[in-house]
Coordinates of C-alpha atoms and ligand atoms in Angstrom, one line a residue:
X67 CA -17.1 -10.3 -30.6
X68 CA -15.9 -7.6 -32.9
X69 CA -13.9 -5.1 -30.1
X70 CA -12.4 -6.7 -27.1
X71 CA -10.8 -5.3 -24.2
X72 CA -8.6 -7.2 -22.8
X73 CA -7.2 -5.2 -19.0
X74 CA -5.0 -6.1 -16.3
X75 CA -7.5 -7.1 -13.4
X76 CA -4.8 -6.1 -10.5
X77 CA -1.4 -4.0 -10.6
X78 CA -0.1 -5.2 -13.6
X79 CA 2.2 -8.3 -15.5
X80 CA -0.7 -10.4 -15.1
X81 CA 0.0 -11.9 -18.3
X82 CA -1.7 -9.9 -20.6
X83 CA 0.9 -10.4 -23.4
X84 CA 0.7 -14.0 -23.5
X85 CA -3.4 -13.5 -24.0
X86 CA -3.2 -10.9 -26.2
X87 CA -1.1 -13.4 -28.3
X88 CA -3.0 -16.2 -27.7
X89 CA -6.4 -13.9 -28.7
X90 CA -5.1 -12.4 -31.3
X91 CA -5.4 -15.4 -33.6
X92 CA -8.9 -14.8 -33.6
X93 CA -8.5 -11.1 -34.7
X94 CA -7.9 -8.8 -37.5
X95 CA -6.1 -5.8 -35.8
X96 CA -4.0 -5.4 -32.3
X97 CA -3.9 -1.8 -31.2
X98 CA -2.1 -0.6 -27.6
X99 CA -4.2 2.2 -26.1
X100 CA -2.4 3.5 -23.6
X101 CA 1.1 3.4 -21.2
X102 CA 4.1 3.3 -23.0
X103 CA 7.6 1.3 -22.2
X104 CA 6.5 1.0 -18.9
X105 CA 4.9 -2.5 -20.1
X106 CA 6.6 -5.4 -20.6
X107 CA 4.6 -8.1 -22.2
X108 CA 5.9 -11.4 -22.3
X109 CA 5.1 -13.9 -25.2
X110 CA 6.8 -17.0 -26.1
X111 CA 7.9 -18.0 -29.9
X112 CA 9.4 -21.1 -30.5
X113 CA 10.0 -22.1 -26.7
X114 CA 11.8 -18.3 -26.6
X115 CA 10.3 -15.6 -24.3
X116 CA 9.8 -12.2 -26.1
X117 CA 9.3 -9.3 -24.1
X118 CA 7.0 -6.4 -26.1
X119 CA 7.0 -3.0 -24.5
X120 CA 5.4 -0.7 -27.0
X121 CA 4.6 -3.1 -29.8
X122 CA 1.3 -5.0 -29.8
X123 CA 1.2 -8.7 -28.8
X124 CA -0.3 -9.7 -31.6
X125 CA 2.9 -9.3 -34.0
X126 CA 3.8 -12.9 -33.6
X127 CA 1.0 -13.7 -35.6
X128 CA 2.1 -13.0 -39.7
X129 CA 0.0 -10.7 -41.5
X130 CA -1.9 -9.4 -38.4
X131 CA -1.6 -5.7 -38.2
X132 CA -0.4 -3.8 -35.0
X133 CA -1.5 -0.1 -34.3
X134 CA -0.4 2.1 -31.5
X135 CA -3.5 5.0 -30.3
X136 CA -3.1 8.1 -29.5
X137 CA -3.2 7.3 -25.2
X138 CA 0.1 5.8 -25.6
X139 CA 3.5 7.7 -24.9
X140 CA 6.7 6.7 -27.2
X141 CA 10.3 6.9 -26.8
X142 CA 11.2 6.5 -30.7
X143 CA 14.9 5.2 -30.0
X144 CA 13.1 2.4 -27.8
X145 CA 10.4 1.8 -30.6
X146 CA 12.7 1.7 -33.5
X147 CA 15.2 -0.9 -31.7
X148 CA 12.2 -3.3 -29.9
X149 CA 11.3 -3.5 -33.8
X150 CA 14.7 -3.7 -35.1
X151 CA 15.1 -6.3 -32.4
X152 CA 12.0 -8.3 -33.5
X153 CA 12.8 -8.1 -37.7
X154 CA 16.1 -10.1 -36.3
X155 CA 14.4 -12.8 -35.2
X156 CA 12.6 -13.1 -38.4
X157 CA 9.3 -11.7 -37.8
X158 CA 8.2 -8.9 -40.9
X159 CA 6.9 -6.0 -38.5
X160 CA 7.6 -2.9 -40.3
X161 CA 4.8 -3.3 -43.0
X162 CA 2.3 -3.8 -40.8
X163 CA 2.6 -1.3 -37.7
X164 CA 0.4 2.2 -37.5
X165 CA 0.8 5.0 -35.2
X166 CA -1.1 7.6 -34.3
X167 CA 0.1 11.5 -35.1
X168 CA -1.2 11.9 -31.7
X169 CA 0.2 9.8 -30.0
X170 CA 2.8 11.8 -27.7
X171 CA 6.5 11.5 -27.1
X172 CA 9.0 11.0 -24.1
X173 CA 12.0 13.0 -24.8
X174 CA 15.1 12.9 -23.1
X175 CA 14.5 15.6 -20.5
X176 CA 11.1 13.8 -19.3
X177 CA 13.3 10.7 -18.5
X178 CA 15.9 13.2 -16.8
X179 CA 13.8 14.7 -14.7
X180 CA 11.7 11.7 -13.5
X181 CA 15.8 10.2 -12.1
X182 CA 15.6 13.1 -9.9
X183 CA 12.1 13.1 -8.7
X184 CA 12.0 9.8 -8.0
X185 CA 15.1 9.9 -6.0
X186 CA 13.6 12.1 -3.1
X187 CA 10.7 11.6 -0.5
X188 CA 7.4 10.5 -2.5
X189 CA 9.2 8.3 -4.9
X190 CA 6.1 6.3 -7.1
X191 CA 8.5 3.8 -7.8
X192 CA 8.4 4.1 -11.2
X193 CA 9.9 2.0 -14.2
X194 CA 12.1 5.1 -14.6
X195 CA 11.2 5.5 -18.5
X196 CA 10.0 9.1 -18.6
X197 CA 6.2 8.1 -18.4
X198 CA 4.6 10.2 -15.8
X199 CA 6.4 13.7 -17.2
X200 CA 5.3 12.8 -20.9
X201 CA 1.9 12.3 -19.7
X202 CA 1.9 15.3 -17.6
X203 CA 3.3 17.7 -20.1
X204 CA 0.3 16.2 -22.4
X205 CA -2.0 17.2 -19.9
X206 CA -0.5 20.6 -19.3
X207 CA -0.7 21.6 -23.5
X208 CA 3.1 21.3 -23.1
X209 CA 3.7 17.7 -25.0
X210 CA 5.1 17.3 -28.2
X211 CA 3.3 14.5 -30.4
X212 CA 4.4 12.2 -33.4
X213 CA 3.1 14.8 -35.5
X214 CA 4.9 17.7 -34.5
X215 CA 8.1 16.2 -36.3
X216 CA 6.6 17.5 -39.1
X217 CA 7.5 21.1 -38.3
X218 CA 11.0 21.0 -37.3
X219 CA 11.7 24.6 -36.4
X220 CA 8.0 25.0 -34.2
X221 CA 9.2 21.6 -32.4
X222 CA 12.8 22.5 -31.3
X223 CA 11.3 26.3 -30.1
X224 CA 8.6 24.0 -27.6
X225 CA 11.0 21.8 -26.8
X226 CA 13.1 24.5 -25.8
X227 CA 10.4 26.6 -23.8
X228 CA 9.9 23.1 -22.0
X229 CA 13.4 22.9 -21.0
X230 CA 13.8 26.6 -19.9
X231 CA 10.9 25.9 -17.5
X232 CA 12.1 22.0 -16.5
X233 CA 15.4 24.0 -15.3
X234 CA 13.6 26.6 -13.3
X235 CA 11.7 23.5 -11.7
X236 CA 14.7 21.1 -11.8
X237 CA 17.7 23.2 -10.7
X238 CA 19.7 20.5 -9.7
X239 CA 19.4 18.6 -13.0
X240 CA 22.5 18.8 -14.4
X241 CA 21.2 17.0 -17.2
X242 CA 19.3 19.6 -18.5
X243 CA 21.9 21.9 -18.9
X244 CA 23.1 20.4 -21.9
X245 CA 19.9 19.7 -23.7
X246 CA 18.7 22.3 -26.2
X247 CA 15.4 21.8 -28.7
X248 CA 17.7 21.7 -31.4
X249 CA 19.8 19.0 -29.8
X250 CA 16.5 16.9 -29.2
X251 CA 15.5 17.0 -32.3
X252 CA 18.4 16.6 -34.0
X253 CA 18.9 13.1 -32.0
X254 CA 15.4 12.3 -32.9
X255 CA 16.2 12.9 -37.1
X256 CA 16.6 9.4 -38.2
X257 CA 13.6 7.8 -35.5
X258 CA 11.8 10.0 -37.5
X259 CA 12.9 9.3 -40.5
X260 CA 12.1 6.0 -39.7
X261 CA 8.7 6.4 -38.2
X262 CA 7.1 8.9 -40.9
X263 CA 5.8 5.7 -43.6
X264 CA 3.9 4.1 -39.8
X265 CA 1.8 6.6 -39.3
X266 CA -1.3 6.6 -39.9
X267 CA -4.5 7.6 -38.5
X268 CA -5.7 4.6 -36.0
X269 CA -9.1 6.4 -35.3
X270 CA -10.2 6.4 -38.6
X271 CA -8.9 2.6 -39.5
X272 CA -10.4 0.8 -36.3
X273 CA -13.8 2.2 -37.0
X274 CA -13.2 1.5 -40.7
X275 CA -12.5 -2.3 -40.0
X276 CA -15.1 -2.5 -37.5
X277 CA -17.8 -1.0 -39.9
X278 CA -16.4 -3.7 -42.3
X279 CA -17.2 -6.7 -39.7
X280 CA -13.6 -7.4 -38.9
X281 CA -12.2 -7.8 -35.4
X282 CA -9.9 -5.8 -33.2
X283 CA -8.3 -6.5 -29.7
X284 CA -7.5 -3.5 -28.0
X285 CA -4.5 -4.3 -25.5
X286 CA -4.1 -2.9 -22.3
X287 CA -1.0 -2.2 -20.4
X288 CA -0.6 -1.9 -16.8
X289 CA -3.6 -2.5 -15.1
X290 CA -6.7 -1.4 -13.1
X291 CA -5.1 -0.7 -9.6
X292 CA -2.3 1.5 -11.5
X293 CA -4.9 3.3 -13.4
X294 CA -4.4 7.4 -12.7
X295 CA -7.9 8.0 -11.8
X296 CA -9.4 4.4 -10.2
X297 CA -5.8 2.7 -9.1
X298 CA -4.4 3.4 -5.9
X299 CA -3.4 6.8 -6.5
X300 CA -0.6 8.5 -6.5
X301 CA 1.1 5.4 -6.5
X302 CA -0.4 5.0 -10.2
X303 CA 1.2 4.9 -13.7
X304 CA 0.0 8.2 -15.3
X305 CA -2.8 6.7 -17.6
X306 CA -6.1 5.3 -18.4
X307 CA -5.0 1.6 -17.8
X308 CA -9.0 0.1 -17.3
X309 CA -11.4 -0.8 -20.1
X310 CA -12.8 3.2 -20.6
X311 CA -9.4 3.9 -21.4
X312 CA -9.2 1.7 -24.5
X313 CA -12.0 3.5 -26.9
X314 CA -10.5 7.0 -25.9
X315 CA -6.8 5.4 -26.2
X316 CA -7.6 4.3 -29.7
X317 CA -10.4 7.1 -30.9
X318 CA -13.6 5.1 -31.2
X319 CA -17.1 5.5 -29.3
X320 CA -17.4 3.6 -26.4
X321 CA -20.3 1.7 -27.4
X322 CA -18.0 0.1 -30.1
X323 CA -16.5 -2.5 -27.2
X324 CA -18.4 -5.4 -27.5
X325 CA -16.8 -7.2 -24.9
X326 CA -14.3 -6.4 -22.2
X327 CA -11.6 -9.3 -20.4
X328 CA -10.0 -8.9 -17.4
X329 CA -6.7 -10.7 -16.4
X330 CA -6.1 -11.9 -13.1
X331 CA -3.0 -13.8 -11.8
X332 CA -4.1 -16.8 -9.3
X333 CA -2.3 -14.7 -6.7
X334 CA -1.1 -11.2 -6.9
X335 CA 2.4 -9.0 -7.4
X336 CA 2.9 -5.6 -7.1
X337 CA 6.0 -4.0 -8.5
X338 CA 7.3 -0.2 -6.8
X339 CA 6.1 1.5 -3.9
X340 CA 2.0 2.1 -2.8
X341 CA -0.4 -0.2 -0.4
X342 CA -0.8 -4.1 -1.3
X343 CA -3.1 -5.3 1.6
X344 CA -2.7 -9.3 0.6
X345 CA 1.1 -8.8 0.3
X346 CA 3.0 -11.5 2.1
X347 CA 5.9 -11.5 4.6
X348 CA 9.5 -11.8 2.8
X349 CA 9.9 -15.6 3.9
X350 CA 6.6 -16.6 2.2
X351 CA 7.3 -14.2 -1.0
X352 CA 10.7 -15.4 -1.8
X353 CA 8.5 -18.6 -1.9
X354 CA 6.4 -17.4 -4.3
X355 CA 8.9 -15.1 -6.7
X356 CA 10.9 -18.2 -7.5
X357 CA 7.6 -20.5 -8.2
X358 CA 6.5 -17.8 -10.1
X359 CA 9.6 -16.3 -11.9
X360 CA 8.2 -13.0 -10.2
X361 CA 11.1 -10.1 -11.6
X362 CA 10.0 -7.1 -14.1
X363 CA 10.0 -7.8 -17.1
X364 CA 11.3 -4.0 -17.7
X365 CA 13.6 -3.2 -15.5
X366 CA 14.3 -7.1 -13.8
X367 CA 12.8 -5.7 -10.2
X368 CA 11.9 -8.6 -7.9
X369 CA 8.2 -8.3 -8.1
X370 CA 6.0 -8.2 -4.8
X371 CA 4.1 -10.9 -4.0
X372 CA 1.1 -11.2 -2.4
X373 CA -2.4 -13.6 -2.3
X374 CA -5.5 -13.0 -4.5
X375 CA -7.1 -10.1 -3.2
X376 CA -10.9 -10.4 -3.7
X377 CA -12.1 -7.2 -3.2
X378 CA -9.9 -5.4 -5.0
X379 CA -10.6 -8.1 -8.3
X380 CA -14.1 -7.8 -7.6
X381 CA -13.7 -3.7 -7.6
X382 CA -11.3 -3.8 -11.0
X383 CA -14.8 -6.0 -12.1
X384 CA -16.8 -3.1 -11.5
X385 CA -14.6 -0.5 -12.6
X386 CA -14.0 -2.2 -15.9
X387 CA -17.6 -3.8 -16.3
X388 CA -15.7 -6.8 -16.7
X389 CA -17.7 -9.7 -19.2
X390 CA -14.9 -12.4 -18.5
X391 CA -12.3 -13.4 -16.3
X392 CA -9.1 -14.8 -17.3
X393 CA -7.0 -16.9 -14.5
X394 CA -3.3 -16.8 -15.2
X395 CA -0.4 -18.6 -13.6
X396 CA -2.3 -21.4 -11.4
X397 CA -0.2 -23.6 -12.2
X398 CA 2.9 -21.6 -9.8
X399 CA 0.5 -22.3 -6.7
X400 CA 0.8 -26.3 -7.7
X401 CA 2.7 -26.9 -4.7
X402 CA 1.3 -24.9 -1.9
X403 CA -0.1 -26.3 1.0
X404 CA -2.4 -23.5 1.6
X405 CA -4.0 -20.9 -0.7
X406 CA -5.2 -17.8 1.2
X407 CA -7.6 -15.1 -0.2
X408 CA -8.1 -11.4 1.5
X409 CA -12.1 -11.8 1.2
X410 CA -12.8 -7.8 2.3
X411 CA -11.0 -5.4 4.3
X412 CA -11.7 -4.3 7.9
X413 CA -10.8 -0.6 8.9
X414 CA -10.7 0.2 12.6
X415 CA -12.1 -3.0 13.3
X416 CA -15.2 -2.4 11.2
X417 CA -15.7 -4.2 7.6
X418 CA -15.7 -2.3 4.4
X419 CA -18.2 -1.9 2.0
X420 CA -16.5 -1.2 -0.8
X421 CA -12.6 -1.0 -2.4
X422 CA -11.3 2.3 -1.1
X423 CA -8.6 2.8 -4.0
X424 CA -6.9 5.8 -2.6
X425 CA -3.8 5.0 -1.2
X426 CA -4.1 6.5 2.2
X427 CA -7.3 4.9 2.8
X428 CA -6.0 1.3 1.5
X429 CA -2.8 2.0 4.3
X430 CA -5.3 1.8 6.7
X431 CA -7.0 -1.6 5.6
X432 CA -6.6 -5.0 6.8
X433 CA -7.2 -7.8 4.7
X434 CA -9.8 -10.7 6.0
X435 CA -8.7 -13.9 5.2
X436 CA -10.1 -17.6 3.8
X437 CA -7.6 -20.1 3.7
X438 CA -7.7 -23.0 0.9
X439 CA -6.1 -26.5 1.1
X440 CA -4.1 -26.2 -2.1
X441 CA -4.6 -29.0 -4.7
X442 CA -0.7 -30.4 -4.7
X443 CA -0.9 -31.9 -7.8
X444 CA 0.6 -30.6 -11.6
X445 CA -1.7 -28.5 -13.4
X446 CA 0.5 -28.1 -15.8
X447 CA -0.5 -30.1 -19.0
X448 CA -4.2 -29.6 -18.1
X449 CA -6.5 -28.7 -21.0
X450 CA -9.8 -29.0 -20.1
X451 CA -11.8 -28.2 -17.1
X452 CA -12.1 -31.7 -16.1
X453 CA -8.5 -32.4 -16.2
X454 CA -7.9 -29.8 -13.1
X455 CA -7.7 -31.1 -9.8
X456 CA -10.8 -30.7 -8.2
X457 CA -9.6 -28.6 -5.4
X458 CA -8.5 -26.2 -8.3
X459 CA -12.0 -26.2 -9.9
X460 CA -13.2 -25.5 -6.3
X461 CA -10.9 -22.2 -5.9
X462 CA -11.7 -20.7 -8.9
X463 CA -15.2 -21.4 -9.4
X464 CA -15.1 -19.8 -6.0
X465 CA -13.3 -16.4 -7.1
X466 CA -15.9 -16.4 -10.3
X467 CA -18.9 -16.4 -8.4
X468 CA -17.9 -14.2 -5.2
X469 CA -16.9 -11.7 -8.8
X470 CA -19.6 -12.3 -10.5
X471 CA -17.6 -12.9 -13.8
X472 CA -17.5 -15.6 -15.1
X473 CA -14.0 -17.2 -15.9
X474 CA -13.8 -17.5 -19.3
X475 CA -10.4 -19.6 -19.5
X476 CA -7.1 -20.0 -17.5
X477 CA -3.6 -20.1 -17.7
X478 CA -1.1 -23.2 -16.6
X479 CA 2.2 -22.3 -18.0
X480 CA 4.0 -19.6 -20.0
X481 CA 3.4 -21.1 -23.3
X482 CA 0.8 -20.7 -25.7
X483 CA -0.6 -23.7 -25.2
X484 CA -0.7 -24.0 -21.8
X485 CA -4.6 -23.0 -21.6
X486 CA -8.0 -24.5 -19.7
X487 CA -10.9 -23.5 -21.4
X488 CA -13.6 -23.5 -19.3
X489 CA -16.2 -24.9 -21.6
Ligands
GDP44 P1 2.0 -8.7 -18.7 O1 2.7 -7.5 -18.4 O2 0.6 -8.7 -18.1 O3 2.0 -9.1 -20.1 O4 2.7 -9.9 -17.9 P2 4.3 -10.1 -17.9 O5 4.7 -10.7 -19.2 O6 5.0 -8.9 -17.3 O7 4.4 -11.2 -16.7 C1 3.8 -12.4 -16.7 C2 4.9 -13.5 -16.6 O8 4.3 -14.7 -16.4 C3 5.7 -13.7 -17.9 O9 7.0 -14.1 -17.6 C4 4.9 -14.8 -18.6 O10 5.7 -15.6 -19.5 C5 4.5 -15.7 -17.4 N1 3.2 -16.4 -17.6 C6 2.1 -16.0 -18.2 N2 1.1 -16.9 -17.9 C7 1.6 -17.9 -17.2 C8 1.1 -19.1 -16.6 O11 -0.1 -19.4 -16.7 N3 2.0 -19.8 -15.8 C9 3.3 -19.4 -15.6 N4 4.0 -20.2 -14.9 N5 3.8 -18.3 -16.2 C10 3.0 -17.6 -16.9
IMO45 P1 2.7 -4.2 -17.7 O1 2.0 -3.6 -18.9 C1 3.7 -3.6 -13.4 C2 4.3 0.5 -12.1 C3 5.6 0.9 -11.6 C4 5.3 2.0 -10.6 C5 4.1 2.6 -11.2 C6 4.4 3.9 -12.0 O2 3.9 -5.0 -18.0 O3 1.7 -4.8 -16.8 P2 5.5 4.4 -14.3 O4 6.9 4.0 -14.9 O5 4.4 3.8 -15.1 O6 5.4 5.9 -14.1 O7 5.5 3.7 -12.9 O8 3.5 1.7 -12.1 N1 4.2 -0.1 -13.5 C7 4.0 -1.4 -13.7 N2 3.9 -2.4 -12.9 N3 3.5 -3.8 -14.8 C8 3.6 -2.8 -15.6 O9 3.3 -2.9 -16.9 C9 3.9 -1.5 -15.1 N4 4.0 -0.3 -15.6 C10 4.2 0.6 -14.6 O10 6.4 -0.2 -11.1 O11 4.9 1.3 -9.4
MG46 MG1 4.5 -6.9 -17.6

């Protein structure tokens, strides 16, 4: 297919990265279309895990080249240094990474004021990188974008009308009393320095390669349930995270996407604050978080950890108009006794129709359950279908026909490798 989508199916760090990477073999061009270094993607090169957080996840793959859209937000310091970090292990980046003019930046004062917002009543818990008040000051007209580097003197006056106002909101910030458009920029000079030879216009190159019958991954971050308009909101990252977001993320029509993948974790984590209706009691977590390595790969946070929930994959199938499923991590349920499933919801003792994404309606949810006898056996160097224990096959062909997607392949380890097709 020439334009794939590839979208987290839940709440994120379903292991997107390690299917980007494993897709991207197959492509021409990776391009990120939205979030920012609130992902962390992990891959795995050479038995080492790499974690990407702006960078595509195709970039372990030599000559394939990585654009960034215009629906992601970028901390330049933080972009520079994951690429700095990634030309020392050998890999040649530089020469083949775009990104967009319009693609907007977090500045020190977004990352400020987020600390103190999210240190009061209504904390999102956030990833604490400056996401939510780059995206915001985008929507308000107030951002500043790659682009604007370009005229120094009109950049530092914005910056500085941002900060006047941030301090009027933020009195307490002392942060912000030392920051000064001038003083941004002047810490930004030699990121963007740096930056000026990457940009390029993404729009125009996607739609020139797909003209040209070459393909392109677009890579989510994130995923559907943290998605600012369908996730469960407000406890949301501040972005287009499901498949619509990718064409405007990246600037092409959205009958370009040929075909659109949704990630799903065998189970399901949740990382900061908002309902999770299949999450599981502490005892039964702890279980699962050291089965499943389940800690940020950002900011190290003990993930949440929870059992499949149905509904809310078969919602993120709809919302995406998901073509495929992808299973990750099966192989961290290997030694359960029991698998359990929320099936729907019941509110007030009544079932639900359909997945209310809103938070306060989710509160008030309680998951129905179906119980599984697990497989206990190694899935681990399984490669084909047939080589899963049937028990396995059962539980997933399950999840693919209650979705109606089917499941196009599925994950048994961390590496590369470690892949079921399903054919
Ligand atoms: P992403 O944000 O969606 O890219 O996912 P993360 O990288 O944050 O988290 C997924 C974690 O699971 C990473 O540590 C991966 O290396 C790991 N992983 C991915 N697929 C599998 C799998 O099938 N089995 C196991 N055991 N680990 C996996
Ligand atoms: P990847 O791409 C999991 C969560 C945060 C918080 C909410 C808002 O690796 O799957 P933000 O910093 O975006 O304003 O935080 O979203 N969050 C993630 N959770 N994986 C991610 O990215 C996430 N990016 C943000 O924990 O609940
Ligand atoms: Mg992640």
């Amino acid at each position: 297919m020439p334009c794939t989508v590839v979208v987290g199916a839940q709440w994120g760090d379903e292991g997107k990265g390690k299917i980007v990477d494993a897709l991207a073999a197959g492509v021409d061009i990776v391009a990120r279309y939205q979030g920012g270094p609130n992902a962390g993607h992990s891959v795995i090169r050479n038995g080492t895990t790499i974690v990407l957080h702006v960078v595509p996840s195709g970039v372990l793959h030599p000559g394939k080249r990585c654009l960034i859209g215009n629906g992601v937000v970028v901390n330049l310091a933080a972009l520079r240094e994951e690429v700095r970090h990634l030309e020392a292990l050998g890999l040649e980046v530089g020469g083949r990474l775009g990104i967009s003019p319009a693609a907007h930046l977090i500045l020190p004062y977004h990352r400020a004021v987020e600390a103190a917002a999210e240190s009061g009543p209504g904390a999102i818990g956030t990833t604490g990188r400056g996401i939510g008040f780059a995206y915001r000051d985008k929507a308000a007209r107030t951002g500043l974008r790659l682009s604007d580097l370009d005229d120094p003197e009109g950049f530092a006056a914005a910056a500085d009308r941002n900060l006047e106002r941030l301090r009027r909101e933020f009195p307490g910030v002392e942060a912000l009393a030392g920051m000064s458009g001038a003083g941004v920029l002047g810490e930004l000079a030699e990121c963007a320095a740096w930056v000026k030879p990457l940009v390029c216009d993404v729009s125009a190159e996607i739609a020139r390669a797909l003209k040209a019958g070459r393909r392109v991954l677009l890579e989510g971050a994130q995923g559907t349930l943290l998605d600012l308009d369908h996730g469960t909101y407000p406890y949301v990252t501040s972005s287009a995270a499901s498949a619509a977001g990718a064409p405007l993320g990246v600037g092409i029509g959205p009958r370009a996407v040929d075909r659109v993948i949704g990630v799903t974790k065998a189970y399901a984590t949740r990382v900061g604050n908002g309902p999770f209706p299949s999450e599981m009691p502490e005892t039964e977590a702890a279980r699962l978080r050291e089965a499943g390595e389940e800690y940020g790969a950002t900011t190290g946070r003990p993930r949440r950890c929870g059992w499949l929930d149905l509904e809310a994959l078969r919602y993120a199938a709809r919302v995406n108009g998901l073509d495929a499923l992808i299973v990750t991590k099966l192989d961290v349920l290997d030694d359960f006794e029991e698998i359990r499933v929320a099936v729907g919801y019941e509110r007030d003792g009544r079932p639900l129709e359909e997945f209310p994404s809103g938070a306060r309606a989710l509160e008030r949810c309680r998951p129905v359950w179906k119980t599984f006898r697990g497989w206990k056996a190694p899935t681990g160097a399984a490669r084909r279908w047939s080589d899963l224990p049937a028990r396995a096959r059962e539980y997933l062909e399950w999840i693919e026909r209650e979705c109606e997607v089917p499941i196009e392949s599925v994950s048994v380890g961390a590496g590369r490798e470690a892949a079921v097709s399903r054919t």
